[in-house]
Short mmCIF file of N, CA and C in Angstrom, two decimals:
data_model
loop_
_atom_site.label_atom_id
_atom_site.label_comp_id
_atom_site.label_asym_id
_atom_site.label_seq_id
_atom_site.Cartn_x
_atom_site.Cartn_y
_atom_site.Cartn_z
N MET A 1 116.21 116.34 88.29
CA MET A 1 116.92 115.94 90.05
C MET A 1 117.12 114.84 89.97
N THR A 2 118.18 114.20 90.64
CA THR A 2 118.31 113.07 90.93
C THR A 2 117.44 112.22 92.14
N GLN A 3 117.21 111.19 91.56
CA GLN A 3 116.07 110.88 93.02
C GLN A 3 117.29 109.80 94.22
N ARG A 4 117.06 110.39 95.03
CA ARG A 4 117.80 109.94 96.35
C ARG A 4 116.81 109.24 96.97
N GLU A 5 118.13 107.80 97.71
CA GLU A 5 117.24 107.14 98.37
C GLU A 5 117.33 107.41 100.01
N SER A 6 117.40 108.29 100.33
CA SER A 6 117.12 108.62 101.77
C SER A 6 117.47 109.90 101.73
N SER A 7 117.04 110.33 102.93
CA SER A 7 117.88 111.83 103.48
C SER A 7 118.92 112.37 104.18
N VAL A 8 120.08 111.07 104.27
CA VAL A 8 120.75 111.05 104.66
C VAL A 8 121.88 112.16 103.83
N ASN A 9 122.94 112.88 104.68
CA ASN A 9 124.10 113.38 103.75
C ASN A 9 124.72 112.86 103.96
N PRO A 10 126.06 113.55 103.16
CA PRO A 10 127.51 112.87 102.97
C PRO A 10 128.26 112.85 104.48
N ASP A 11 127.68 113.56 105.62
CA ASP A 11 128.17 113.13 106.95
C ASP A 11 127.26 112.34 107.60
N GLY A 12 126.49 111.85 106.97
CA GLY A 12 125.66 110.65 108.00
C GLY A 12 124.51 111.26 108.53
N VAL A 13 124.17 112.30 108.22
CA VAL A 13 123.38 112.85 109.19
C VAL A 13 122.08 112.97 108.79
N PHE A 14 121.06 112.64 109.25
CA PHE A 14 119.25 112.45 108.08
C PHE A 14 118.99 113.74 108.46
N GLU A 15 118.59 114.48 107.42
CA GLU A 15 118.37 115.93 107.38
C GLU A 15 116.77 116.00 106.87
N PRO A 16 116.04 116.89 107.13
CA PRO A 16 114.79 117.54 106.53
C PRO A 16 114.79 117.12 104.99
N PHE A 17 113.70 117.17 104.83
CA PHE A 17 113.04 116.39 103.60
C PHE A 17 111.56 116.58 103.05
N SER A 18 111.08 116.51 101.73
CA SER A 18 110.26 117.32 101.44
C SER A 18 109.57 115.86 101.07
N ALA A 19 108.07 115.22 101.88
CA ALA A 19 107.21 114.15 101.34
C ALA A 19 107.54 113.99 99.58
N ASP A 20 107.52 114.59 99.04
CA ASP A 20 107.75 114.49 97.64
C ASP A 20 108.72 113.77 97.20
N GLU A 21 109.76 114.07 97.77
CA GLU A 21 110.96 113.19 97.26
C GLU A 21 111.16 111.60 97.72
N VAL A 22 109.77 111.39 98.40
CA VAL A 22 110.19 109.90 98.80
C VAL A 22 108.76 109.12 97.41
N PRO A 23 109.79 107.98 97.02
CA PRO A 23 108.99 107.21 96.07
C PRO A 23 108.11 106.77 96.48
N TRP A 24 107.07 106.87 95.42
CA TRP A 24 105.51 106.40 95.79
C TRP A 24 105.61 105.08 95.73
N GLU A 25 105.82 103.66 96.32
CA GLU A 25 105.72 102.18 96.57
C GLU A 25 103.83 101.93 96.33
N GLU A 26 103.97 100.63 95.60
CA GLU A 26 102.57 100.07 96.29
C GLU A 26 102.31 98.71 95.84
N PHE A 27 101.27 98.17 96.53
CA PHE A 27 100.89 96.72 96.24
C PHE A 27 99.12 96.68 96.00
N LYS A 28 99.35 95.54 95.51
CA LYS A 28 97.57 95.24 95.16
C LYS A 28 97.78 93.75 95.19
N HIS A 29 96.30 93.02 95.79
CA HIS A 29 96.23 91.80 95.99
C HIS A 29 94.65 91.42 95.25
N GLU A 30 94.45 91.12 94.17
CA GLU A 30 93.25 90.46 93.57
C GLU A 30 92.84 91.77 93.33
N GLN A 31 91.57 92.18 93.09
CA GLN A 31 90.81 93.26 92.97
C GLN A 31 90.20 94.25 94.26
N ARG A 32 90.24 93.50 95.12
CA ARG A 32 89.82 94.15 96.34
C ARG A 32 90.91 95.12 97.25
N PHE A 33 91.97 94.48 97.42
CA PHE A 33 93.07 95.01 98.01
C PHE A 33 94.02 95.78 97.63
N GLY A 34 94.63 96.47 98.32
CA GLY A 34 95.78 97.71 97.32
C GLY A 34 95.98 99.01 98.16
N VAL A 35 96.55 99.94 98.10
CA VAL A 35 97.02 100.74 98.13
C VAL A 35 98.60 101.59 97.82
N ARG A 36 98.94 102.73 97.61
CA ARG A 36 99.78 103.72 97.53
C ARG A 36 100.37 103.55 98.65
N PHE A 37 101.75 103.69 98.83
CA PHE A 37 102.17 104.47 99.87
C PHE A 37 103.62 105.04 99.92
N ARG A 38 104.10 105.67 100.75
CA ARG A 38 105.44 106.79 100.74
C ARG A 38 106.02 106.31 102.42
N GLN A 39 106.73 105.55 102.85
CA GLN A 39 107.43 105.10 103.85
C GLN A 39 108.53 106.49 104.47
N LEU A 40 107.90 107.55 104.65
CA LEU A 40 108.34 108.43 105.35
C LEU A 40 109.19 108.24 106.64
N ASN A 41 109.39 107.30 107.18
CA ASN A 41 110.23 107.17 108.68
C ASN A 41 111.65 106.56 107.89
N GLU A 42 111.28 105.48 106.92
CA GLU A 42 112.66 105.15 106.27
C GLU A 42 113.21 106.02 105.64
N PHE A 43 112.87 106.66 104.64
CA PHE A 43 113.60 107.91 103.88
C PHE A 43 114.27 108.71 105.08
N GLY A 44 114.01 109.05 106.00
CA GLY A 44 114.16 109.88 107.13
C GLY A 44 115.15 109.15 108.20
N GLY A 45 115.41 107.70 107.67
CA GLY A 45 116.09 106.88 108.50
C GLY A 45 115.58 106.34 109.96
N GLY A 46 114.42 106.36 110.18
CA GLY A 46 113.55 106.00 111.49
C GLY A 46 113.35 104.47 111.25
N THR A 47 113.53 103.45 112.08
CA THR A 47 113.26 102.15 112.28
C THR A 47 112.53 101.72 113.12
N HIS A 48 112.08 102.66 114.28
CA HIS A 48 111.41 102.20 115.78
C HIS A 48 109.61 103.02 115.67
N VAL A 49 109.66 103.85 114.55
CA VAL A 49 108.39 104.11 114.55
C VAL A 49 108.32 104.04 113.00
N GLY A 50 106.79 103.42 112.35
CA GLY A 50 106.40 103.78 111.07
C GLY A 50 105.68 104.80 110.93
N PHE A 51 105.72 105.96 109.87
CA PHE A 51 105.13 107.09 109.61
C PHE A 51 105.36 107.15 107.88
N GLY A 52 103.62 106.52 107.93
CA GLY A 52 103.59 106.77 106.28
C GLY A 52 102.54 107.79 105.91
N MET A 53 102.81 107.94 104.72
CA MET A 53 101.53 108.57 103.82
C MET A 53 100.95 107.46 103.06
N GLU A 54 99.66 107.21 102.90
CA GLU A 54 99.25 105.99 101.99
C GLU A 54 98.02 106.82 101.22
N GLU A 55 97.97 106.58 99.77
CA GLU A 55 96.71 107.14 99.11
C GLU A 55 95.93 105.52 98.63
N LEU A 56 94.60 105.99 99.47
CA LEU A 56 93.76 104.75 98.83
C LEU A 56 92.19 105.17 97.47
N ALA A 57 92.76 104.47 96.99
CA ALA A 57 92.14 104.53 95.57
C ALA A 57 90.53 104.54 95.37
N PRO A 58 89.75 104.79 94.48
CA PRO A 58 88.40 104.19 94.70
C PRO A 58 87.89 103.06 94.58
N GLY A 59 86.95 102.29 95.31
CA GLY A 59 86.84 101.18 94.83
C GLY A 59 87.80 100.15 95.83
N MET A 60 89.17 100.70 96.72
CA MET A 60 89.98 99.54 97.53
C MET A 60 89.60 99.59 98.52
N GLN A 61 90.43 98.62 99.44
CA GLN A 61 90.55 98.43 100.71
C GLN A 61 92.13 98.42 100.78
N ALA A 62 92.82 98.88 102.02
CA ALA A 62 93.86 98.98 102.07
C ALA A 62 94.79 97.42 102.63
N TYR A 63 93.89 96.97 103.75
CA TYR A 63 94.66 95.87 104.31
C TYR A 63 93.45 94.82 104.90
N PRO A 64 93.82 93.77 104.95
CA PRO A 64 92.52 93.27 105.42
C PRO A 64 92.06 93.37 107.04
N ALA A 65 90.75 93.39 107.69
CA ALA A 65 90.55 94.09 108.67
C ALA A 65 91.63 93.32 110.14
N HIS A 66 92.24 94.08 110.91
CA HIS A 66 92.94 93.40 112.04
C HIS A 66 93.47 94.54 112.94
N PHE A 67 93.67 93.83 114.10
CA PHE A 67 94.33 94.88 114.84
C PHE A 67 95.21 93.99 115.76
N HIS A 68 96.39 94.91 116.39
CA HIS A 68 97.56 94.65 116.96
C HIS A 68 97.36 94.33 118.49
N MET A 69 98.19 93.55 118.91
CA MET A 69 98.32 92.73 120.54
C MET A 69 99.23 94.19 121.28
N LEU A 70 100.45 94.22 120.53
CA LEU A 70 101.35 94.99 120.97
C LEU A 70 101.74 96.80 120.58
N GLU A 71 101.24 96.93 119.24
CA GLU A 71 101.30 97.57 118.83
C GLU A 71 100.10 98.91 118.71
N GLU A 72 100.61 100.00 118.76
CA GLU A 72 99.62 101.26 118.83
C GLU A 72 99.54 101.66 117.06
N GLU A 73 98.48 102.49 116.58
CA GLU A 73 98.29 102.82 115.46
C GLU A 73 97.44 104.08 115.44
N HIS A 74 97.70 105.05 114.31
CA HIS A 74 97.49 106.55 114.30
C HIS A 74 97.20 106.76 112.97
N LEU A 75 96.02 107.15 113.01
CA LEU A 75 95.54 107.25 111.54
C LEU A 75 95.01 109.17 111.37
N TYR A 76 95.32 110.14 110.20
CA TYR A 76 94.96 111.37 110.20
C TYR A 76 94.59 111.57 108.59
N VAL A 77 93.71 111.80 108.52
CA VAL A 77 92.90 111.86 106.69
C VAL A 77 93.34 113.29 106.36
N LEU A 78 94.46 113.11 105.51
CA LEU A 78 94.79 114.34 104.97
C LEU A 78 93.55 114.92 103.84
N SER A 79 92.99 114.03 102.92
CA SER A 79 92.05 114.31 101.66
C SER A 79 91.42 113.19 101.23
N GLY A 80 90.23 113.69 100.82
CA GLY A 80 89.60 112.60 100.56
C GLY A 80 88.84 112.35 101.66
N VAL A 81 87.78 110.96 101.20
CA VAL A 81 87.02 110.65 102.35
C VAL A 81 87.03 108.79 102.21
N LEU A 82 87.14 108.47 103.82
CA LEU A 82 87.21 107.03 103.56
C LEU A 82 86.39 106.56 104.41
N THR A 83 85.83 105.35 104.50
CA THR A 83 85.23 104.29 105.22
C THR A 83 86.04 103.45 106.05
N LEU A 84 85.93 103.75 107.56
CA LEU A 84 86.54 102.95 108.59
C LEU A 84 85.92 102.20 108.76
N ARG A 85 86.28 101.32 108.68
CA ARG A 85 85.10 99.58 109.51
C ARG A 85 86.03 99.27 110.92
N LEU A 86 85.33 99.42 111.87
CA LEU A 86 85.76 99.06 113.45
C LEU A 86 85.10 98.15 114.24
N GLY A 87 85.14 97.01 114.12
CA GLY A 87 84.43 96.03 114.66
C GLY A 87 83.59 96.06 113.56
N GLU A 88 82.51 96.35 114.37
CA GLU A 88 80.78 95.96 113.73
C GLU A 88 80.41 97.09 113.34
N ARG A 89 81.01 98.44 113.30
CA ARG A 89 80.52 99.51 113.20
C ARG A 89 81.40 100.06 111.94
N ARG A 90 80.47 101.22 111.30
CA ARG A 90 81.39 101.85 110.01
C ARG A 90 81.53 103.24 110.31
N TYR A 91 82.40 104.18 110.01
CA TYR A 91 82.38 105.39 110.31
C TYR A 91 83.21 106.30 109.01
N GLN A 92 82.67 107.35 108.21
CA GLN A 92 83.11 108.33 107.37
C GLN A 92 84.33 109.22 107.86
N MET A 93 85.18 108.78 107.54
CA MET A 93 86.26 110.09 107.87
C MET A 93 87.01 110.69 106.67
N LYS A 94 86.88 111.93 107.17
CA LYS A 94 87.43 113.28 105.68
C LYS A 94 88.26 113.95 106.31
N ALA A 95 88.74 114.43 105.47
CA ALA A 95 90.27 115.79 105.87
C ALA A 95 90.18 116.31 107.31
N GLY A 96 91.00 115.89 108.01
CA GLY A 96 91.07 116.89 109.20
C GLY A 96 90.90 115.89 110.58
N ASP A 97 90.00 114.26 110.31
CA ASP A 97 89.65 113.50 110.90
C ASP A 97 90.49 112.55 111.26
N TYR A 98 90.66 111.99 112.91
CA TYR A 98 91.94 111.72 113.25
C TYR A 98 90.78 109.95 114.11
N VAL A 99 92.08 109.19 114.00
CA VAL A 99 91.70 107.89 114.85
C VAL A 99 92.70 107.17 115.53
N CYS A 100 92.66 106.77 116.96
CA CYS A 100 93.57 106.14 117.35
C CYS A 100 93.05 104.65 117.54
N PHE A 101 94.19 103.57 117.24
CA PHE A 101 93.95 102.17 117.43
C PHE A 101 95.00 101.31 118.46
N PRO A 102 94.73 101.70 119.74
CA PRO A 102 95.33 101.12 120.79
C PRO A 102 95.38 100.00 120.85
N ALA A 103 96.96 99.13 121.38
CA ALA A 103 97.32 98.31 121.05
C ALA A 103 96.40 97.32 121.78
N GLY A 104 96.05 96.17 121.76
CA GLY A 104 95.04 95.14 122.37
C GLY A 104 93.44 95.49 122.19
N GLN A 105 93.51 96.92 121.59
CA GLN A 105 91.78 97.01 121.13
C GLN A 105 91.33 96.09 120.05
N LYS A 106 90.41 94.84 120.90
CA LYS A 106 90.11 93.32 120.30
C LYS A 106 88.89 93.90 119.10
N ALA A 107 89.07 95.32 118.56
CA ALA A 107 88.14 95.31 117.28
C ALA A 107 89.01 95.77 116.11
N GLY A 108 88.75 94.91 114.86
CA GLY A 108 89.47 94.86 114.00
C GLY A 108 89.08 96.22 113.28
N HIS A 109 89.89 96.74 112.31
CA HIS A 109 90.02 97.97 111.46
C HIS A 109 90.57 97.71 110.38
N ALA A 110 89.79 98.25 109.28
CA ALA A 110 90.08 98.27 107.60
C ALA A 110 89.56 99.75 107.14
N LEU A 111 90.44 99.99 105.90
CA LEU A 111 90.23 101.07 105.36
C LEU A 111 89.64 100.83 104.27
N LEU A 112 88.51 101.42 104.14
CA LEU A 112 88.04 101.37 102.28
C LEU A 112 87.55 102.72 101.84
N ASN A 113 87.78 102.66 100.87
CA ASN A 113 87.35 103.84 99.94
C ASN A 113 86.14 103.64 98.92
N LEU A 114 84.98 104.18 99.61
CA LEU A 114 83.46 103.45 98.89
C LEU A 114 83.26 104.74 97.85
N GLY A 115 84.07 106.11 98.14
CA GLY A 115 83.84 107.23 97.22
C GLY A 115 84.42 107.22 95.76
N SER A 116 84.57 108.09 95.05
CA SER A 116 84.84 108.25 94.09
C SER A 116 86.33 109.05 93.33
N GLU A 117 86.76 109.48 94.71
CA GLU A 117 88.04 110.12 94.47
C GLU A 117 89.26 109.61 95.50
N PRO A 118 90.36 109.52 95.12
CA PRO A 118 91.43 109.17 96.21
C PRO A 118 91.41 109.77 97.55
N CYS A 119 91.84 109.02 98.50
CA CYS A 119 91.77 109.50 99.96
C CYS A 119 93.30 109.48 100.34
N ARG A 120 93.59 110.64 100.87
CA ARG A 120 95.21 110.29 101.15
C ARG A 120 95.18 110.68 102.79
N TYR A 121 96.17 110.04 103.63
CA TYR A 121 96.26 110.19 105.01
C TYR A 121 97.35 109.97 105.38
N LEU A 122 98.06 110.13 106.26
CA LEU A 122 99.21 109.75 107.10
C LEU A 122 98.68 108.36 108.23
N ILE A 123 99.74 107.65 108.40
CA ILE A 123 99.19 106.24 108.87
C ILE A 123 100.76 106.52 109.88
N VAL A 124 100.57 106.25 111.09
CA VAL A 124 101.44 106.11 112.34
C VAL A 124 101.59 104.97 112.88
N GLY A 125 102.74 104.28 113.53
CA GLY A 125 102.30 102.93 114.38
C GLY A 125 104.03 102.41 114.58
N GLU A 126 103.92 101.80 116.01
CA GLU A 126 105.05 101.09 116.42
C GLU A 126 105.61 100.10 115.30
N ARG A 127 106.85 99.86 115.61
CA ARG A 127 107.50 98.74 114.83
C ARG A 127 108.24 97.84 115.32
N ASN A 128 107.11 96.96 116.19
CA ASN A 128 107.81 96.12 117.68
C ASN A 128 107.91 94.39 116.83
N PRO A 129 109.20 94.04 117.10
CA PRO A 129 109.35 92.59 116.54
C PRO A 129 109.01 91.86 116.61
N SER A 130 108.22 91.99 117.94
CA SER A 130 107.43 90.55 118.61
C SER A 130 105.84 90.63 118.49
N GLU A 131 105.85 92.00 117.34
CA GLU A 131 103.85 92.12 117.44
C GLU A 131 103.54 90.82 116.95
N VAL A 132 101.95 90.84 117.29
CA VAL A 132 101.04 89.53 117.11
C VAL A 132 99.69 90.24 116.22
N VAL A 133 99.23 90.41 115.35
CA VAL A 133 98.70 90.88 114.78
C VAL A 133 97.41 89.91 114.32
N VAL A 134 96.21 90.25 114.71
CA VAL A 134 94.98 89.03 114.55
C VAL A 134 93.98 89.77 113.06
N TYR A 135 93.61 88.85 112.22
CA TYR A 135 93.37 89.13 111.22
C TYR A 135 91.61 88.75 111.59
N THR A 136 90.54 89.80 111.89
CA THR A 136 89.21 89.54 112.68
C THR A 136 88.29 88.77 111.16
N ASP A 137 88.72 88.71 110.15
CA ASP A 137 88.05 88.45 108.94
C ASP A 137 88.17 86.83 108.78
N SER A 138 89.61 86.60 108.26
CA SER A 138 89.97 85.41 107.96
C SER A 138 90.43 84.34 109.39
N GLY A 139 90.60 85.13 110.08
CA GLY A 139 91.00 84.14 111.76
C GLY A 139 92.54 83.93 111.55
N ARG A 140 93.33 84.55 110.52
CA ARG A 140 94.67 84.44 110.94
C ARG A 140 95.27 85.47 111.86
N VAL A 141 96.34 85.06 112.39
CA VAL A 141 96.66 85.02 113.41
C VAL A 141 99.05 85.26 112.78
N GLY A 142 98.90 86.90 112.89
CA GLY A 142 100.60 86.76 112.34
C GLY A 142 101.19 87.12 113.33
N VAL A 143 102.16 86.18 113.63
CA VAL A 143 103.53 86.27 114.76
C VAL A 143 104.72 87.01 114.23
N ARG A 144 104.97 88.17 114.15
CA ARG A 144 105.99 89.13 113.28
C ARG A 144 107.30 88.13 113.71
N LEU A 145 107.89 88.12 114.96
CA LEU A 145 108.92 87.16 115.46
C LEU A 145 109.20 86.22 114.50
N LEU A 146 108.17 85.14 114.25
CA LEU A 146 108.29 84.54 113.48
C LEU A 146 108.54 84.33 112.31
N GLY A 147 107.65 85.18 111.81
CA GLY A 147 107.64 85.30 110.16
C GLY A 147 106.61 84.51 109.46
N GLU A 148 105.47 84.03 110.43
CA GLU A 148 104.72 82.98 110.10
C GLU A 148 103.46 83.57 110.27
N GLY A 149 102.12 82.80 110.00
CA GLY A 149 100.88 83.38 110.40
C GLY A 149 100.25 82.15 110.46
N PHE A 150 99.06 81.78 111.56
CA PHE A 150 98.40 80.49 111.72
C PHE A 150 96.97 80.96 111.95
N ARG A 151 96.09 79.65 111.73
CA ARG A 151 94.81 80.18 112.10
C ARG A 151 94.63 79.70 113.72
N GLN A 152 93.72 81.36 113.87
CA GLN A 152 93.29 81.58 115.11
C GLN A 152 92.51 80.24 115.77
N SER A 153 91.68 79.46 115.39
CA SER A 153 91.01 78.24 115.31
C SER A 153 91.48 77.18 115.76
N ALA A 154 93.09 76.88 115.34
CA ALA A 154 94.17 75.95 115.81
C ALA A 154 94.82 76.15 117.71
N THR A 155 93.81 76.54 118.26
CA THR A 155 94.19 76.84 119.83
C THR A 155 94.45 75.53 120.13
N MET A 156 95.06 75.85 121.47
CA MET A 156 95.64 74.65 122.41
C MET A 156 95.05 74.91 123.79
N ALA A 157 94.72 74.12 124.91
CA ALA A 157 94.73 74.55 126.45
C ALA A 157 96.47 74.50 126.77
N TYR A 158 96.64 75.38 127.67
CA TYR A 158 97.69 75.14 127.84
C TYR A 158 98.73 73.83 128.29
N TRP A 159 97.86 72.63 128.85
CA TRP A 159 98.38 71.47 129.14
C TRP A 159 97.93 70.39 128.46
N GLU A 160 97.11 70.51 127.10
CA GLU A 160 97.04 70.11 126.06
C GLU A 160 98.11 69.05 125.38
N GLY A 161 97.91 67.53 125.23
CA GLY A 161 99.09 67.46 124.72
C GLY A 161 100.46 66.60 125.56
N GLU A 162 100.27 67.09 127.02
CA GLU A 162 101.15 66.85 127.67
C GLU A 162 100.69 65.91 128.99
N SER A 163 101.75 64.64 129.04
CA SER A 163 101.03 63.91 129.99
C SER A 163 101.21 63.98 131.45
N GLY A 164 100.30 63.05 132.02
CA GLY A 164 100.12 63.56 133.41
C GLY A 164 101.51 62.53 134.36
N GLU A 165 102.09 61.43 133.52
CA GLU A 165 102.95 60.47 133.34
C GLU A 165 104.35 60.99 133.58
N MET A 166 105.43 61.02 134.37
CA MET A 166 106.96 61.49 134.22
C MET A 166 107.05 60.25 133.49
N PRO A 167 108.60 60.68 132.27
CA PRO A 167 108.76 60.31 131.51
C PRO A 167 109.74 58.79 132.11
N GLU A 168 110.12 58.04 131.34
CA GLU A 168 110.73 57.04 131.98
C GLU A 168 112.40 57.64 131.92
N PRO A 169 113.09 57.24 132.60
CA PRO A 169 114.67 57.77 132.66
C PRO A 169 115.06 57.15 131.91
N ASP A 170 115.86 58.06 131.11
CA ASP A 170 116.92 57.54 129.79
C ASP A 170 118.02 56.46 130.33
N THR A 171 118.39 55.54 129.79
CA THR A 171 118.86 54.56 130.31
C THR A 171 120.84 54.84 128.88
N GLY A 172 120.53 55.65 128.29
CA GLY A 172 121.36 55.51 127.10
C GLY A 172 122.64 56.10 127.65
N PRO A 173 123.97 56.47 126.79
CA PRO A 173 125.28 56.85 127.87
C PRO A 173 125.08 58.60 127.91
N ALA A 174 125.82 58.81 129.33
CA ALA A 174 125.72 60.16 129.61
C ALA A 174 126.57 60.87 128.79
N VAL A 175 126.03 61.76 128.57
CA VAL A 175 126.42 63.08 127.68
C VAL A 175 127.16 64.07 128.41
N VAL A 176 128.11 64.33 128.31
CA VAL A 176 128.77 65.29 129.29
C VAL A 176 129.38 66.50 128.34
N SER A 177 128.97 67.59 128.57
CA SER A 177 129.39 69.11 127.74
C SER A 177 130.26 69.44 128.26
N GLY A 178 131.76 69.82 127.47
CA GLY A 178 132.69 70.52 128.23
C GLY A 178 133.31 71.96 127.67
#
């Protein structure tokens, strides 16, 4: 069977497909972070809502602890067991368990597999181009619109750096736009 890149047919219509048709991708960062995943939404033509199947190997954490300011996320465990770190608490989740991470809920969430078998789950979330993600362990703030991250500790008050004095009038040549 030839591997297709999406579920689109020759008429440009995205058709139903088996999740097994979607190729596994994976990432790993050092010894702690890594996950295998299938981007079902992309294969099926979706761009507004992320819908993925992920598999977390034993001894791994999926992503750094974080929360979303604008996006809501949902997780449903299909098989295996994982530990959800939510704020300062930990919860053991197994097949059939579900959790929602509402937008703006300022409790970082992280998925860890402390067991001996892989854990497979569905993860669903919005894909807001203006999203801001706060990483609770590192203090990083990711601004998707800018494609950059900043230190949360580098905050400024609204008026900081602004003078209370009016600037001197510009005495240079006038610029006229036409």
